[in-house]
Coordinates of C-alpha atoms and ligand atoms in Angstrom, one line a residue:
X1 CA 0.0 0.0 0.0
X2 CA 1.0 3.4 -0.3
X3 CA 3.4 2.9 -3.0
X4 CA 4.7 5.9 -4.9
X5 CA 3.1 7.3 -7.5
X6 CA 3.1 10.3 -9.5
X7 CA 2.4 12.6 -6.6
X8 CA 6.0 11.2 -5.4
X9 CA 7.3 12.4 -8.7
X10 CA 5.7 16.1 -8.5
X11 CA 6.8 16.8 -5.2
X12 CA 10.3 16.7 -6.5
X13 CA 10.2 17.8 -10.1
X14 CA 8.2 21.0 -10.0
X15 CA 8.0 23.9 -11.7
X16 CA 10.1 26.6 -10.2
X17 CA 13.0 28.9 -11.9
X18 CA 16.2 29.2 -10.1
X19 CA 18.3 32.2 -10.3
X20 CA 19.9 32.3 -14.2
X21 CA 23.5 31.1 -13.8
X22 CA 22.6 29.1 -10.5
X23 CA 20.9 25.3 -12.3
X24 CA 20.0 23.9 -8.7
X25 CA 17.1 22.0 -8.6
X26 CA 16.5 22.8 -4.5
X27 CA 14.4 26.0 -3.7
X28 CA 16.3 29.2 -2.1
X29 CA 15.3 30.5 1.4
X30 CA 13.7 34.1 1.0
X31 CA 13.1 36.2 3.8
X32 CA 11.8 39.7 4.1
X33 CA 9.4 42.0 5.9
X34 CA 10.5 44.6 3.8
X35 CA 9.8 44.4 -0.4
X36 CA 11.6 47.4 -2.0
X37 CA 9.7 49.4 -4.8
X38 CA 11.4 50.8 -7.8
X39 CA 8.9 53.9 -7.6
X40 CA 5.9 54.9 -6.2
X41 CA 3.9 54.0 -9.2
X42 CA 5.3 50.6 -8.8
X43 CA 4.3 50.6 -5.1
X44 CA 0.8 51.7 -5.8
X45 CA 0.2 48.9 -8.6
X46 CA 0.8 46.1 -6.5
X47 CA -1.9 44.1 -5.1
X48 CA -0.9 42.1 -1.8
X49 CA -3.9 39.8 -3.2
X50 CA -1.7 39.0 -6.8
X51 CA 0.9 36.7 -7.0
X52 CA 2.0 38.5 -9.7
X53 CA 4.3 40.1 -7.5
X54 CA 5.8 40.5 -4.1
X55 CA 4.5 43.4 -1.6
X56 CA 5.5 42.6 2.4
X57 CA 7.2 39.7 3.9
X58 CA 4.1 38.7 5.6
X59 CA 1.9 38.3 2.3
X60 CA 4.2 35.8 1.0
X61 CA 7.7 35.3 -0.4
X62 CA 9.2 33.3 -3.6
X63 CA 10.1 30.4 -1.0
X64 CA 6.1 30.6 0.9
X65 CA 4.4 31.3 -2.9
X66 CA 6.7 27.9 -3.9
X67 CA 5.7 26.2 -0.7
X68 CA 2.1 26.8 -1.6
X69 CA 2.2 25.8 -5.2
X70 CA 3.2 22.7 -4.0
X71 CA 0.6 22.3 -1.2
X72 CA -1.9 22.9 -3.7
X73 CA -0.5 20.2 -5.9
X74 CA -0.2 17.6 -3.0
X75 CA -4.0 18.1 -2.2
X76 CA -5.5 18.2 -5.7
X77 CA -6.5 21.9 -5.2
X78 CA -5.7 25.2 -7.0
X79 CA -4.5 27.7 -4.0
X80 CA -3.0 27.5 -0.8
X81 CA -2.3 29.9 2.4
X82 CA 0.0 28.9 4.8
X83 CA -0.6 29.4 8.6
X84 CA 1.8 29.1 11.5
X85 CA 0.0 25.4 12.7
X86 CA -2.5 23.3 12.3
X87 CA -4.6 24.8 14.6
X88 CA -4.1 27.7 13.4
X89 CA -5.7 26.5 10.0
X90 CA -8.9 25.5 11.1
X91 CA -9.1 28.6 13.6
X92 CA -8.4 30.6 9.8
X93 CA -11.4 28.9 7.9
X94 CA -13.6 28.7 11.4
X95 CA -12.7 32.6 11.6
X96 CA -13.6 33.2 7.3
X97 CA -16.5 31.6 6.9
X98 CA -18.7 32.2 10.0
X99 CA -20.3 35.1 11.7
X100 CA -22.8 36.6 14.0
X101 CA -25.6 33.9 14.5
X102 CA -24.2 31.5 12.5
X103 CA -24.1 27.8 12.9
X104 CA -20.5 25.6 12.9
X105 CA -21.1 21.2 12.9
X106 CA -18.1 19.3 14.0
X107 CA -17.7 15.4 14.0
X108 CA -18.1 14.2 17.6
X109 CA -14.7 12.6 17.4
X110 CA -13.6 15.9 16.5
X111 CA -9.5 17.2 16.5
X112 CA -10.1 18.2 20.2
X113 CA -8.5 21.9 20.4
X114 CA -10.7 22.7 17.2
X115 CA -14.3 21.8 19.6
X116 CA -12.2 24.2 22.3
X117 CA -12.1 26.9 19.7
X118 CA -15.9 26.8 19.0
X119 CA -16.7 26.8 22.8
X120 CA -14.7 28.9 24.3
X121 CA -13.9 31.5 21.0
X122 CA -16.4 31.2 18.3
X123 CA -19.2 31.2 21.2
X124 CA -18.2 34.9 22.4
X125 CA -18.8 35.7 18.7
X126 CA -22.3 34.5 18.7
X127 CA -21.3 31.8 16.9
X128 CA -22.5 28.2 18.1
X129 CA -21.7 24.8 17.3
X130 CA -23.1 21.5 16.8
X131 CA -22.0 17.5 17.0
X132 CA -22.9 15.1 14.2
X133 CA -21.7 11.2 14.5
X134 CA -19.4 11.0 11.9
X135 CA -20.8 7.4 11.0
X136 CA -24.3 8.5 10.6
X137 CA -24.6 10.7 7.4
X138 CA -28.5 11.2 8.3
X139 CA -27.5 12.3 11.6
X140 CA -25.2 15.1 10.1
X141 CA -28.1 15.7 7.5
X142 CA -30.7 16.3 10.8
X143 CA -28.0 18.2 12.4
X144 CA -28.2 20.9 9.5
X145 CA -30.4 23.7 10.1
X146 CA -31.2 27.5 8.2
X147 CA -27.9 28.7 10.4
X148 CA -25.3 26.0 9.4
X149 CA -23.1 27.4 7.4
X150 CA -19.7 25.1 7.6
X151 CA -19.5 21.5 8.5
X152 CA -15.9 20.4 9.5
X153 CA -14.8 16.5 8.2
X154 CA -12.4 14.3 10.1
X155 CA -11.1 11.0 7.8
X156 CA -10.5 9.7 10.3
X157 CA -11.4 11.1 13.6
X158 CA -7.1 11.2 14.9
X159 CA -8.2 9.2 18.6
X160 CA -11.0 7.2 17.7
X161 CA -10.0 6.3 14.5
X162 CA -13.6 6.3 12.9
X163 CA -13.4 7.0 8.8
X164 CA -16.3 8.7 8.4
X165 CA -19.3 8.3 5.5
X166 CA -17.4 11.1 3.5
X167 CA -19.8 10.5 0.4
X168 CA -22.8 10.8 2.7
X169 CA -21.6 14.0 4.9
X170 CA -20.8 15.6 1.7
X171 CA -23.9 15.3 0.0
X172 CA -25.7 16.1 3.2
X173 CA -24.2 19.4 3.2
X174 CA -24.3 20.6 -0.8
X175 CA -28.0 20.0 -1.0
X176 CA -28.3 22.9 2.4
X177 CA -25.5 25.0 0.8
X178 CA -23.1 24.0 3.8
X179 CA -19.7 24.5 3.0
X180 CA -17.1 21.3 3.8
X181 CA -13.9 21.8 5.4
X182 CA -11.7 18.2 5.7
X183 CA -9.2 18.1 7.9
X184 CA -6.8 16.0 5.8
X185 CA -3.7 15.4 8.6
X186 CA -4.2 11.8 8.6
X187 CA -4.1 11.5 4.4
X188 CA -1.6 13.8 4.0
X189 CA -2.8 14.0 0.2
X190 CA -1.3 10.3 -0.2
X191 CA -3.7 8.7 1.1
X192 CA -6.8 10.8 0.7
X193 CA -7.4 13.1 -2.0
X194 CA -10.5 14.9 0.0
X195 CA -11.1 17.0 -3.6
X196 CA -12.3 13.7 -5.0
X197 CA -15.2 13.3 -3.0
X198 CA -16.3 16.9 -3.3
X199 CA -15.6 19.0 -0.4
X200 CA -14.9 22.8 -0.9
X201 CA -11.6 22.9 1.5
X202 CA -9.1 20.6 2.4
X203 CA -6.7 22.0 5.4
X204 CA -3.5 19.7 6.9
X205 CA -1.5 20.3 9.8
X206 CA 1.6 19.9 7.6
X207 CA 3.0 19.7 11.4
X208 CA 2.8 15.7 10.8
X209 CA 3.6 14.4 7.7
X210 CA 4.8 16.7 4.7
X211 CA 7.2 17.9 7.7
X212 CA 8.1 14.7 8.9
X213 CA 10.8 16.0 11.3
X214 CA 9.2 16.8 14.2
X215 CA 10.5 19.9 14.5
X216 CA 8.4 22.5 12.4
X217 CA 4.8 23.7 13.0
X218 CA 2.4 24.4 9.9
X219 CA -0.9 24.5 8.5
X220 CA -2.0 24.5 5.2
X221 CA -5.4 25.6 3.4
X222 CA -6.6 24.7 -0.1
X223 CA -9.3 25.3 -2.3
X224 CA -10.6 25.0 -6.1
X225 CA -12.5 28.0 -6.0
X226 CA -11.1 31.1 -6.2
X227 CA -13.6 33.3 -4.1
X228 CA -13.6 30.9 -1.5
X229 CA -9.9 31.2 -1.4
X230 CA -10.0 34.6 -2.0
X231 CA -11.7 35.0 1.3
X232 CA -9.5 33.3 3.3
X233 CA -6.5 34.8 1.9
X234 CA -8.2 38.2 3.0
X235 CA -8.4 36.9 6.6
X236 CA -5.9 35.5 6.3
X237 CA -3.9 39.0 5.8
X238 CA -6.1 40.8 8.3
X239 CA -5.3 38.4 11.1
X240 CA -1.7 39.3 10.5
X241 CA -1.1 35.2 9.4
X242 CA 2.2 34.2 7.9
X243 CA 4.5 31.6 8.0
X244 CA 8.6 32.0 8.2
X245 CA 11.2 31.5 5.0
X246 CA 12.9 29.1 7.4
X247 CA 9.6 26.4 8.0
X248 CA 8.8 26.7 4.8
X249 CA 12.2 25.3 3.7
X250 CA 12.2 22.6 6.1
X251 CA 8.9 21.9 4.9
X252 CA 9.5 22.1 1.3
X253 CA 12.6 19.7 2.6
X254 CA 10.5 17.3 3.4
X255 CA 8.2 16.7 0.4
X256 CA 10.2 14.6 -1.8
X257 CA 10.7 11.7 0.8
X258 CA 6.7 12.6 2.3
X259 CA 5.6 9.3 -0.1
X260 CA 8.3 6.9 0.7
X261 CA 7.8 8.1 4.9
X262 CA 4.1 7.9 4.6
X263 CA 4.3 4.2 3.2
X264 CA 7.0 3.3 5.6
X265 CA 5.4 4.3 8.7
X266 CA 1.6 3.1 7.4
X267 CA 3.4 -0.8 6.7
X268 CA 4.5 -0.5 10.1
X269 CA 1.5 0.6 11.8
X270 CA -0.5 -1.9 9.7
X271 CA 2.0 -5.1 11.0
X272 CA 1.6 -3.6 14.5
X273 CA -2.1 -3.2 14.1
X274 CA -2.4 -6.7 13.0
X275 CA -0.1 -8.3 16.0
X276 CA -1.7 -6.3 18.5
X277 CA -4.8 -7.6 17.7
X278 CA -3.9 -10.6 18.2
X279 CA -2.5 -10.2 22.1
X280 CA -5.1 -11.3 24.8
X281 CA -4.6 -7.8 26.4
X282 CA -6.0 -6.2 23.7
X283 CA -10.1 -5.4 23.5
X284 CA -10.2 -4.2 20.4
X285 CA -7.6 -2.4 17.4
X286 CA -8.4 0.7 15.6
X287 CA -7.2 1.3 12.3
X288 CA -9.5 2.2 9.7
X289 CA -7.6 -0.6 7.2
X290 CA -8.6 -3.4 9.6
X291 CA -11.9 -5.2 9.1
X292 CA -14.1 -4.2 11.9
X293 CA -12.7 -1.0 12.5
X294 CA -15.6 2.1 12.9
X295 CA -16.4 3.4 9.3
X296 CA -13.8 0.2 7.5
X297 CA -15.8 0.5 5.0
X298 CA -15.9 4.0 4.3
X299 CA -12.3 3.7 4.2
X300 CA -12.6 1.3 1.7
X301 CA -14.9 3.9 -0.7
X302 CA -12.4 6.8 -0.5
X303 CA -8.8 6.3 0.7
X304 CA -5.3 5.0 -1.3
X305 CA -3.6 3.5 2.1
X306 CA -3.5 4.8 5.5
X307 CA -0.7 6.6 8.0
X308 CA 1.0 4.9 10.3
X309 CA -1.4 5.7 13.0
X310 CA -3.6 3.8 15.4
X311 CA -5.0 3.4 19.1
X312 CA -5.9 0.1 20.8
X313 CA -8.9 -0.8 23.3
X314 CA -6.9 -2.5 26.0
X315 CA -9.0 -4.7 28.5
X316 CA -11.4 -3.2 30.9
X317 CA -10.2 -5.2 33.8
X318 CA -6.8 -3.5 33.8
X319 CA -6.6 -0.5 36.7
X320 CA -6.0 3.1 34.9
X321 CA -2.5 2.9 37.0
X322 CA -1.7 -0.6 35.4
X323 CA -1.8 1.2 31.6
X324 CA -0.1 4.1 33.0
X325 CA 2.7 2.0 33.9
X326 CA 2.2 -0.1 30.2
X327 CA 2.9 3.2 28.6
X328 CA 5.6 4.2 31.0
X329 CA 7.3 0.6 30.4
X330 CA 7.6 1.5 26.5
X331 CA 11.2 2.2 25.7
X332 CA 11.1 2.8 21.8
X333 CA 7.6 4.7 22.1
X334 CA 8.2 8.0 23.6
X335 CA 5.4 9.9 25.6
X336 CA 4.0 13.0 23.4
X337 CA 1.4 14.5 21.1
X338 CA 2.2 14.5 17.7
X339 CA 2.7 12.5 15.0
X340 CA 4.6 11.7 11.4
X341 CA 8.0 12.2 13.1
X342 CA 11.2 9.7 13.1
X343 CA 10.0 9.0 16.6
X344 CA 7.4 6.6 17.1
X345 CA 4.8 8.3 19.8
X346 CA 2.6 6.4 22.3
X347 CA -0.4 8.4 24.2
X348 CA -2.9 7.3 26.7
X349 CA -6.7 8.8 26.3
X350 CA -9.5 9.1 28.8
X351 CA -12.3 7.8 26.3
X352 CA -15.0 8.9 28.1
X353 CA -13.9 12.5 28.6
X354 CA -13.5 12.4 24.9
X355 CA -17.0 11.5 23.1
X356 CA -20.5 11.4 23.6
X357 CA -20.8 8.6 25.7
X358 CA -24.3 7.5 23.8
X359 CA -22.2 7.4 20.5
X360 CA -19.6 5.3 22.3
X361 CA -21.9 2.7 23.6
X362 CA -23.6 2.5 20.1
X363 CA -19.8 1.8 18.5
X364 CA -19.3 -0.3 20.8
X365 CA -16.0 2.0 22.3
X366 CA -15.0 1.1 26.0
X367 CA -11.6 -0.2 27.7
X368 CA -8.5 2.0 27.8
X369 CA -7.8 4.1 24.9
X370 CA -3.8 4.0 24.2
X371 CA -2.8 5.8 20.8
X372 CA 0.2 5.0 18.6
X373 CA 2.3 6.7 16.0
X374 CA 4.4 5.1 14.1
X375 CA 7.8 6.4 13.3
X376 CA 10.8 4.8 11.1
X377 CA 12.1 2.8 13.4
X378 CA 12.6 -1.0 12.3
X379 CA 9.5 -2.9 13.1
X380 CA 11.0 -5.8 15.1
X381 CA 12.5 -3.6 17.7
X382 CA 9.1 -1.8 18.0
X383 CA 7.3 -4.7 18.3
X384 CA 9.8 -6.3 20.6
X385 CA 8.7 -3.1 22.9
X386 CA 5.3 -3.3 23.0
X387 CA 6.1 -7.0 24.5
X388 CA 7.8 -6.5 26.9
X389 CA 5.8 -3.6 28.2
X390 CA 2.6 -5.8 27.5
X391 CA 4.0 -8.0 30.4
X392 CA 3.7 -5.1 33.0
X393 CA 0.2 -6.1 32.7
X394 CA 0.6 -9.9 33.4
X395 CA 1.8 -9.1 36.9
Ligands
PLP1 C1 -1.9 17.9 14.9 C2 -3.2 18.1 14.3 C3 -3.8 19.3 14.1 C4 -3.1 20.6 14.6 O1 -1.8 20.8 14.1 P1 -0.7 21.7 14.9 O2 0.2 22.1 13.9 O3 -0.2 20.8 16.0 O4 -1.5 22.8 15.5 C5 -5.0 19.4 13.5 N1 -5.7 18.3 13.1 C6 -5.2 17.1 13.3 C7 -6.0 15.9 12.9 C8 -4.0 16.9 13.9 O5 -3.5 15.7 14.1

């Protein structure tokens, strides 16, 4: 799965000009607040809003207008901003698309600082927001009402690991006139091309994987139609949103391997997916390529692969401190939030601080959530230390 395709070949051979005498194929690192103008008629005819040409450091530089070209590319749309995070992103289209009186929905599994942005931002705004089960497209559809006006899209939801009914949540919204944001972090445009299946935005923490270092924060938005993207660039520039020449080149670093990583780290969540499932600890796996996984076939419908990603349902008759001390006896899996890195990442969740405990009876959700993310390590070793920290629970 995951095998590299043209995408892998476009994220390296792009267009872009390099200075004439200079025939290197990487990017240069721009930076500038400052743009100088040959005159004042020069000054006067640019248009921060054109990328015909340059007009501030914070409306974009030949390194952040490359880095967004390629964006666009990777997610199948026609134009990008860039936002300091992920968070960020969704906080950008939340922030462009909704006003007084309006109505936001948001998956139940929902990215969680993006429901603490509705409820504790958005809210003082007079904006509210609304929970749909991301498995129930009729649910969404009931959910819609004359003030919805945006309906976010998780595939999949990053702790629960639901893919959601992307065909039916889409639909759902055009016939109302809702616009669709997905939250593509998990896909990565390798695995999901959200375009595809209709939706009007497509945002990616490019934190996890187009990164891939662990060691830059980024957001991305993209979108096929020019007033939509118009609009956000506009908040976009009166929010005072940019991104540094730096990131961007460790981003724009990162590309060219972001297919061979993505399918690296989704074979080895898949074999550890599939061994943990068979352990006697272990309730239940959750990995949207596994048969029996929430929304598996959904999965099936729209996705190339999957990220190296997944959390497990261990037993309920372990004691909260006996997986405390599981995930403290991990060696190779290091405690933290994240994903996509060289590092694999291990987290333990409170699943019933997390979801609406009616939707987690109905999918059949209980036990100890405990999330993986896979890095590049070899899978032997990892698996090797998810054994012997599986037998802090035999004693
Ligand atoms: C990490 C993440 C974000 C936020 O990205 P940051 O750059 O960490 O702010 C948003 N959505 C999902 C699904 C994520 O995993």
């Amino acid at each position: 799965m995951n095998k590299p395709d043209a995408m892998a070949t476009q994220l390296i051979h792009h267009p872009y000009q390099p200075p004439a005498g200079f025939e290197a194929p990487q990017p240069a690192v721009h930076k500038a607040s400052t743009v100088i103008f040959r005159d004042v008629a020069a000054m006067r005819a640019r248009d921060w809003r054109s990328k015909a040409g340059y007009t501030y450091g914070l409306h974009g530089t030949p390194t952040t207008f490359l880095l967004e070209e390629r964006i666009a590319t990777l997610e199948g749309g026609t134009a990008c901003v860039l936002v300091p995070s992920g968070l960020a992103a969704i906080a950008l289209v939340d922030q462009a698309l909704l006003s007084q009186g309006d109505e936001l929905l948001l998956p139940d599994n929902v990215y969680g600082p993006s429901a603490a942005f509705a409820r504790h931002e958005l809210a003082r705004w007079g904006i509210t927001c609304r929970h749909y089960d991301p498995l129930d497209a009729a649910s969404a559809a009931a959910a819609i009402g004359p003030k919805t006006r945006l309906m976010w899209i998780e595939p999949p939801g990053s702790v629960t690991m639901e893919f959601p009914d992307l065909t039916g949540l889409v639909a759902a919204a055009r016939v109302r006139g809702v616009v669709t944001a997905v939250d593509n972090t998990w896909g990565a445009g390798i695995a999901l091309r959200a375009f595809d299946a209709g939706v009007d935005i497509v945002m990616q923490a490019l934190t996890k994987y187009p990164s891939g270092g662990g060691d830059v924060l980024m957001g991305s938005v993209v979108t096929r139609d020019t007033a939509l993207h118009q609009r956000l660039k506009q908040c976009h520039m009166h929010m005072g949103l940019g991104v540094a020449g730096n990131d961007a080149e460790a981003i724009l670093r990162g590309l060219p391997s972001l297919p061979l990583r993505y399918a690296a780290q989704a074979e080895t969540g898949l074999a550890l997916a599939r061994w943990l499932a068979g352990r006697p600890e272990v309730l239940r796996v959750l990995h949207p390529a596994l048969e029996g996984s929430p929304g598996h076939v959904h999965w099936q419908a729209h996705a190339r692969g999957a990220a190296g990603l997944f959390s497990v349902l261990l037993d309920e008759r372990f004691s909260a401190a006996q997986v405390d001390a599981f995930v403290d006896g991990l060696r190779l899996f290091r405690i933290g939030y994240s994903w996509a890195g060289p590092s694999s990442l291990v987290v333990p969740y409170d699943l019933a601080s997390l979801r609406d405990p009616a939707l987690l009876t109905r999918q059949g959700l209980r036990g100890h959530l405990v999330r993986f993310s896979l890095g590049l390590e070899a899978v032997a070793d990892l698996q090797a230390d998810l054994a012997q920290a599986l037998e802090t629970l035999r004693a």
